[in-house]
């Protein structure tokens, strides 16, 4: 029951923290191990053998590194092992690919590898790694996520935390990290991924938390995997590790960490996918187009409806995803921004996700490959997609906008909730007819479309804009309750 309660609470509170801009991430050694990098025990195996010690028998692995440094007269041997093993470019695990897509601004890690940086580079998202305390004074790249590599990086082997000396002198050598970590621990919700009982780095971070919050530490979440029998050579070793893990996971409450237990590492991506889905559920993309040159009463009606949908998105605390279209997109943005101003909120940098479509010069054709890529990104960012109109003119005659149909297909693939307002005609009408009576789920937490009754009501050409807006509002409220 405790495990299930922790999971349920995590899926409710952490996506909300991300949406509000208060979510941060701590990446532990388990993530690197899942990618194929060695554990601390494996990493120091040869180092231990040189001293006549088995690394698997040592709990304090930092001490093992310290002993080797003392015996060999320097840290070159230890650092060469780290360079050889951690310097490899292994495939980025799926869990980090998902983390790179989450709306997070701050990531902490004690890992030396470059997996996080490479996950961000793969989607061309800017990230500023900070591996030395003095680097914290440097200005960050605008819009970039900050990655705090508080124990150093493979890029700077002369400045990594590895031995007992490094841990004991951390405050004097790398103490600049501590006030910022304490600030994030007190003001944000941190998700710890890849924590390991045997990782000396984790014990160090937990001691910093305990030092900062002795009585009532802020609550955070830790995804934990209990030991498995095939992880160990003997039943005795497995039972001992399992007992230690059970006690350790309970003891994490002293540090404000709520355990979110999984059966195996394979479950981490699906759990993070669920977080991504819940964050996306608070984002609405309004897809549509309308021939602005007509300038008739119907055009004004569509513009007003689009503007009021934008206001509704803003007033209900959701984020707007938009391609900044010439007519529908600009109307929705105008309403959304007005709603934020009326409410005193000016956090457009967080709540407006815009990917403007580059318009071709007169006589030129749009870049279809680039437009499809932008549409795919908008679909991935959105949990709900509202379709308005979807009409263009060809040789002066109205036609269904194939771009809106493509956006519907991409949104469906991404698992978004599909909400066509068929009364606005064009592609929206065609999509409403396609969804009506379909097998796509229409109720519960897996719903991906309105009910048949709602689709029909939204397709009623005689319905007033006020009626259409009310139905959309009711649908959004229901989705919020079932998320």
XYZ file of C-alpha atoms in Angstrom:
483
model
C 0.000 0.000 0.000
C 2.828 2.416 0.827
C 4.483 1.718 -2.545
C 1.229 2.267 -4.452
C 0.491 5.423 -2.470
C 3.957 6.767 -3.252
C 3.492 6.083 -6.964
C 0.026 7.661 -7.054
C 1.227 10.723 -5.199
C 4.227 11.040 -7.502
C 2.073 10.914 -10.645
C -0.197 13.582 -9.211
C 2.281 16.014 -7.681
C 5.417 15.847 -9.806
C 3.789 16.590 -13.213
C 2.043 19.552 -11.547
C 5.405 20.797 -10.242
C 6.890 20.542 -13.749
C 3.961 22.438 -15.217
C 4.353 25.196 -12.636
C 8.083 25.486 -13.326
C 9.065 24.015 -9.952
C 10.262 20.566 -10.982
C 13.933 19.566 -10.985
C 15.749 16.263 -11.564
C 18.625 14.455 -9.884
C 20.269 11.791 -12.076
C 21.999 9.039 -10.111
C 24.411 6.244 -11.000
C 21.625 3.792 -11.851
C 20.898 5.706 -15.057
C 24.496 5.362 -16.214
C 24.549 1.690 -15.246
C 21.395 1.136 -17.307
C 23.259 2.615 -20.296
C 26.058 0.067 -19.842
C 28.573 1.989 -17.761
C 30.095 0.054 -14.834
C 28.890 0.376 -11.271
C 31.296 1.752 -8.702
C 32.052 -1.792 -7.580
C 32.914 -2.897 -11.126
C 34.781 0.316 -11.884
C 37.142 -0.162 -8.958
C 37.512 -3.927 -9.325
C 41.047 -3.807 -10.776
C 42.048 -1.028 -8.395
C 41.021 -3.216 -5.470
C 42.835 -6.278 -6.812
C 46.072 -4.298 -6.947
C 45.646 -3.789 -3.191
C 44.602 -7.378 -2.588
C 41.003 -6.337 -1.825
C 37.759 -7.342 -3.523
C 35.702 -4.223 -4.319
C 32.498 -6.220 -3.812
C 33.443 -6.661 -0.141
C 33.900 -2.921 0.457
C 30.971 -0.664 1.289
C 33.073 2.525 1.367
C 34.336 2.584 -2.231
C 35.627 6.141 -1.884
C 37.979 4.792 0.776
C 39.163 2.109 -1.659
C 40.073 4.837 -4.168
C 41.787 6.773 -1.368
C 43.860 3.749 -0.362
C 45.009 3.215 -3.943
C 46.007 6.870 -4.258
C 48.043 6.609 -1.054
C 49.716 3.346 -2.097
C 50.514 4.450 -5.652
C 51.555 7.966 -4.734
C 48.924 9.711 -6.859
C 45.486 9.553 -8.444
C 46.645 8.837 -12.004
C 45.722 5.158 -11.849
C 42.186 5.808 -10.607
C 41.610 8.574 -13.132
C 42.891 6.417 -16.001
C 40.349 3.749 -15.073
C 37.574 6.350 -15.090
C 38.767 7.762 -18.427
C 38.843 4.311 -20.032
C 35.460 3.162 -18.733
C 33.374 6.339 -18.465
C 34.879 8.033 -21.520
C 33.077 5.617 -23.856
C 30.083 6.987 -25.793
C 27.384 4.430 -25.099
C 23.801 4.666 -26.342
C 21.628 7.146 -24.456
C 18.954 5.231 -22.472
C 15.304 5.926 -23.204
C 14.741 7.304 -19.708
C 17.153 10.179 -20.410
C 15.567 10.819 -23.802
C 12.265 11.400 -22.011
C 13.856 13.496 -19.257
C 15.380 15.733 -21.931
C 11.876 16.470 -23.251
C 10.348 17.384 -19.883
C 9.855 21.100 -19.032
C 12.667 21.153 -16.501
C 15.196 23.960 -16.044
C 17.578 22.396 -13.511
C 19.228 18.951 -13.495
C 21.656 17.706 -10.840
C 23.945 14.719 -11.135
C 26.985 13.142 -9.504
C 27.746 11.140 -12.669
C 30.839 11.932 -14.707
C 29.580 10.766 -18.132
C 27.984 12.922 -20.866
C 24.727 11.007 -21.291
C 22.541 13.945 -20.237
C 24.349 16.363 -22.555
C 23.998 13.940 -25.475
C 20.288 13.376 -24.786
C 19.722 17.126 -25.054
C 21.908 17.458 -28.139
C 19.871 14.774 -29.902
C 16.780 17.014 -29.799
C 18.789 20.222 -30.214
C 17.765 21.514 -26.805
C 20.364 23.823 -25.246
C 22.014 22.757 -22.013
C 24.743 24.388 -19.916
C 26.884 21.848 -18.013
C 28.499 23.221 -14.851
C 31.156 20.850 -13.550
C 33.174 23.183 -11.331
C 32.046 25.385 -8.480
C 33.624 28.492 -10.008
C 31.671 27.914 -13.238
C 28.457 28.773 -11.395
C 29.382 32.450 -11.697
C 29.303 32.256 -15.486
C 26.195 33.524 -17.235
C 24.013 30.742 -18.556
C 22.913 30.509 -22.174
C 19.445 32.077 -22.570
C 16.801 29.365 -22.583
C 19.278 26.620 -21.692
C 18.752 23.999 -19.008
C 21.477 24.025 -16.376
C 23.178 20.724 -15.609
C 25.021 20.762 -12.275
C 27.701 18.050 -12.364
C 28.487 18.491 -8.702
C 31.146 15.777 -8.584
C 32.842 16.760 -11.835
C 32.835 15.548 -15.425
C 34.749 13.166 -17.668
C 35.785 16.303 -19.586
C 37.805 17.497 -16.575
C 39.373 14.467 -14.934
C 41.710 16.633 -12.888
C 38.724 18.013 -10.984
C 36.464 15.090 -10.083
C 35.301 13.821 -6.708
C 36.516 10.259 -6.256
C 38.364 9.673 -2.982
C 37.717 10.137 0.723
C 39.800 13.325 0.614
C 37.569 14.729 -2.117
C 34.433 14.076 -0.081
C 35.851 15.411 3.146
C 37.192 18.566 1.504
C 34.126 19.054 -0.707
C 32.902 22.107 1.163
C 36.210 23.942 0.741
C 36.868 22.908 -2.852
C 33.378 22.739 -4.386
C 31.230 24.379 -1.744
C 29.733 26.830 -4.259
C 27.278 24.098 -5.286
C 25.827 23.732 -1.789
C 23.781 26.943 -1.379
C 22.175 26.380 -4.778
C 21.415 22.729 -4.064
C 19.897 23.720 -0.729
C 17.794 26.399 -2.463
C 16.472 23.878 -4.985
C 15.783 21.334 -2.252
C 13.723 23.890 -0.344
C 11.859 25.516 -3.240
C 11.438 22.775 -5.846
C 10.196 19.233 -6.186
C 13.166 17.016 -7.087
C 12.848 13.676 -8.803
C 15.772 11.361 -7.991
C 16.305 8.799 -10.769
C 18.884 6.034 -10.515
C 19.620 6.178 -6.784
C 21.771 3.311 -5.551
C 22.340 2.087 -2.036
C 26.000 1.386 -2.814
C 26.768 4.685 -4.560
C 29.011 6.772 -2.262
C 27.928 9.891 -4.161
C 24.329 9.357 -3.091
C 25.314 9.031 0.553
C 27.172 12.319 0.224
C 24.165 14.142 -1.268
C 21.815 12.699 1.355
C 24.144 13.906 4.092
C 23.993 17.405 2.589
C 20.196 17.280 2.663
C 20.197 16.082 6.242
C 22.618 18.817 7.233
C 20.394 21.482 5.683
C 17.034 20.215 6.968
C 17.375 18.487 10.310
C 13.729 18.558 11.394
C 11.252 18.748 8.523
C 12.936 18.330 5.117
C 10.925 19.266 1.984
C 9.433 16.256 0.207
C 10.863 14.881 -3.013
C 10.505 11.648 -4.989
C 12.962 8.803 -5.630
C 12.410 6.045 -8.202
C 13.872 2.887 -6.667
C 14.395 -0.651 -7.929
C 14.634 -3.344 -5.250
C 17.455 -5.906 -5.634
C 16.758 -8.994 -7.786
C 18.022 -12.526 -7.218
C 19.897 -12.637 -10.537
C 21.851 -9.518 -9.496
C 23.886 -11.624 -7.052
C 25.863 -14.831 -7.024
C 24.382 -16.358 -3.871
C 21.044 -16.446 -2.065
C 22.718 -15.124 1.079
C 24.087 -12.053 -0.676
C 20.719 -11.369 -2.309
C 18.819 -11.661 0.988
C 21.298 -9.341 2.682
C 21.026 -6.727 -0.072
C 17.228 -7.003 -0.160
C 17.025 -6.425 3.582
C 19.379 -3.457 3.329
C 17.356 -1.973 0.480
C 14.088 -2.317 2.384
C 15.494 -0.529 5.406
C 17.239 2.092 3.244
C 14.102 2.947 1.257
C 12.211 3.511 4.507
C 15.094 5.528 5.927
C 14.948 7.868 2.906
C 11.959 9.542 4.560
C 14.430 11.156 6.968
C 15.697 13.083 3.961
C 12.237 13.938 2.658
C 12.392 11.362 -0.153
C 9.206 9.467 -0.994
C 10.016 6.078 -2.535
C 8.414 5.241 -5.895
C 9.319 1.575 -6.304
C 9.463 -0.217 -9.659
C 9.862 -3.888 -10.477
C 12.751 -3.356 -12.856
C 14.652 -0.628 -14.683
C 12.564 -1.362 -17.795
C 9.636 0.305 -16.012
C 11.386 3.665 -15.685
C 10.664 4.815 -19.274
C 6.970 3.928 -19.018
C 6.715 5.732 -15.678
C 8.392 8.818 -17.134
C 6.182 8.559 -20.228
C 3.210 8.816 -17.879
C 4.732 11.944 -16.327
C 5.243 13.374 -19.819
C 1.643 12.543 -20.743
C 0.269 14.239 -17.635
C 2.335 17.349 -18.271
C 1.130 17.362 -21.871
C -2.478 17.110 -20.663
C -2.080 20.675 -19.394
C -1.066 21.881 -22.866
C -3.574 22.667 -25.593
C -2.760 23.077 -29.273
C -5.336 24.822 -31.442
C -4.868 23.570 -34.992
C -6.693 25.225 -37.871
C -6.686 27.588 -40.789
C -9.092 29.967 -42.485
C -8.918 32.006 -45.718
C -8.558 35.503 -44.308
C -9.201 37.154 -47.679
C -12.928 36.323 -47.555
C -13.588 38.862 -44.799
C -17.246 37.850 -44.387
C -19.380 37.395 -41.270
C -18.332 33.756 -40.941
C -14.689 34.827 -40.862
C -15.385 37.207 -37.978
C -17.286 34.420 -36.191
C -14.358 32.002 -36.517
C -11.887 34.654 -35.318
C -13.975 35.453 -32.221
C -14.368 31.742 -31.396
C -10.622 31.172 -31.750
C -9.865 34.200 -29.581
C -12.265 33.041 -26.865
C -10.752 29.536 -26.918
C -7.377 31.188 -26.300
C -8.865 33.068 -23.346
C -10.341 29.838 -21.990
C -6.959 28.088 -22.164
C -5.304 30.981 -20.326
C -7.966 31.361 -17.641
C -8.008 27.654 -16.774
C -4.256 27.547 -16.075
C -3.324 25.547 -19.157
C -0.465 26.227 -21.543
C -0.957 27.171 -25.174
C 0.866 25.304 -27.924
C 0.748 27.090 -31.262
C 2.278 27.284 -34.695
C 1.467 31.010 -34.761
C -0.699 30.774 -37.872
C -1.801 33.831 -39.819
C -5.466 33.716 -38.770
C -6.532 31.006 -36.295
C -3.170 30.904 -34.502
C -2.919 34.677 -34.083
C -6.517 34.890 -32.797
C -5.913 32.158 -30.224
C -2.658 33.785 -29.055
C -4.367 37.165 -28.731
C -7.037 35.678 -26.456
C -4.499 33.668 -24.463
C -2.253 36.668 -23.802
C -5.233 38.800 -22.834
C -6.323 36.166 -20.313
C -2.862 36.123 -18.754
C -2.843 39.899 -18.494
C -6.278 39.967 -16.906
C -5.130 37.437 -14.324
C -1.947 39.314 -13.528
C 0.208 36.523 -14.925
C 3.091 37.372 -17.217
C 4.853 34.013 -17.349
C 4.611 33.727 -21.130
C 8.078 32.191 -21.276
C 6.656 29.158 -19.482
C 3.065 28.954 -20.665
C 3.338 29.832 -24.344
C 4.979 27.158 -26.490
C 5.239 28.631 -29.989
C 6.822 27.074 -33.070
C 6.108 29.583 -35.879
C 5.855 28.108 -39.362
C 8.185 29.887 -41.805
C 5.997 31.410 -44.514
C 7.187 31.179 -48.147
C 7.858 34.253 -50.247
C 5.287 35.081 -52.974
C 5.455 32.517 -55.733
C 7.349 30.016 -53.575
C 6.105 26.799 -51.949
C 6.305 26.033 -48.216
C 9.113 23.798 -46.991
C 6.982 20.676 -46.481
C 9.721 18.708 -44.700
C 10.319 21.509 -42.219
C 6.598 22.039 -41.679
C 6.062 18.337 -40.969
C 8.917 18.410 -38.445
C 7.350 21.413 -36.696
C 3.938 19.741 -36.685
C 5.449 16.597 -35.164
C 7.026 18.635 -32.376
C 3.771 20.488 -31.661
C 1.903 17.170 -31.532
C 4.425 15.711 -29.092
C 4.192 18.770 -26.842
C 0.384 18.698 -26.685
C -2.020 16.601 -24.661
C -5.143 18.137 -26.201
C -5.603 19.366 -29.777
C -8.588 21.484 -30.794
C -9.303 21.627 -34.538
C -10.943 24.759 -35.945
C -11.880 25.210 -39.579
C -9.100 23.871 -41.726
C -9.929 25.594 -44.994
C -7.704 27.048 -47.686
C -8.371 28.497 -51.110
C -7.231 26.915 -54.354
C -7.769 29.084 -57.436
C -10.244 31.153 -55.505
C -12.300 28.190 -54.302
C -12.432 26.813 -50.715
C -10.828 23.401 -50.063
C -9.996 21.252 -47.049
C -6.560 22.176 -45.657
C -4.397 19.056 -45.941
C -1.992 20.534 -43.369
C -4.670 20.334 -40.668
C -5.371 16.727 -41.670
C -1.670 15.975 -41.259
C -1.698 17.620 -37.829
C -4.634 15.405 -36.852
C -2.715 12.301 -37.925
C 0.409 13.331 -36.000
C -1.595 14.261 -32.886
C -3.373 10.909 -32.992
C -0.024 9.114 -33.244
C 1.267 11.103 -30.258
C -1.723 9.986 -28.155
C -3.256 13.457 -27.814
C -6.942 14.048 -27.095
C -8.571 14.987 -30.438
C -11.247 17.673 -30.247
C -12.620 18.790 -33.637
C -15.161 21.628 -33.724
C -17.039 20.362 -36.777
C -19.360 23.397 -36.850
C -16.432 25.449 -38.167
C -16.363 23.384 -41.360
C -13.411 22.320 -43.502
C -11.014 19.752 -42.089
C -12.610 20.057 -38.624
C -15.934 18.857 -40.050
C -14.246 15.996 -41.881
C -12.380 14.941 -38.732
C -15.573 15.071 -36.647
C -17.252 12.701 -39.103
C -14.208 10.417 -38.939
C -14.238 10.251 -35.118
C -17.996 9.850 -34.751
C -18.696 6.206 -33.889
C -14.996 5.254 -34.067
C -13.335 2.777 -31.708
C -10.971 5.430 -30.319
C -11.558 5.565 -26.517
C -13.952 8.338 -25.474
C -14.168 7.929 -21.694
C -11.879 7.443 -18.699
C -8.184 8.208 -18.302
C -7.379 6.724 -21.735
C -9.921 8.869 -23.601
C -8.581 10.275 -26.863
C -11.740 11.884 -28.240
C -15.040 13.425 -27.054
C -18.161 11.304 -26.753
C -20.347 10.876 -29.834
C -22.880 13.226 -28.270
C -20.243 15.912 -27.767
C -18.829 15.488 -31.281
C -22.329 15.878 -32.738
C -23.021 18.959 -30.605
C -19.728 20.542 -31.690
C -20.567 19.778 -35.327
C -23.952 21.510 -35.172
C -23.702 24.369 -37.673
C -26.571 26.204 -35.934
C -24.815 26.259 -32.537
C -23.767 29.678 -31.277
C -20.088 30.397 -30.487
C -21.086 30.614 -26.811
C -22.561 27.120 -26.937
C -19.485 25.684 -28.678
C -17.200 27.327 -26.110
C -19.244 25.945 -23.215
C -19.027 22.394 -24.609
C -15.260 22.732 -25.052
C -14.964 24.041 -21.483
C -16.961 21.079 -20.130
C -14.740 18.626 -22.012
C -11.544 20.241 -20.687
C -12.890 20.141 -17.130
C -13.714 16.438 -17.458
C -10.235 15.686 -18.790
C -8.711 17.523 -15.818
C -10.678 15.330 -13.404
C -9.619 12.069 -15.084
C -5.931 12.936 -15.622
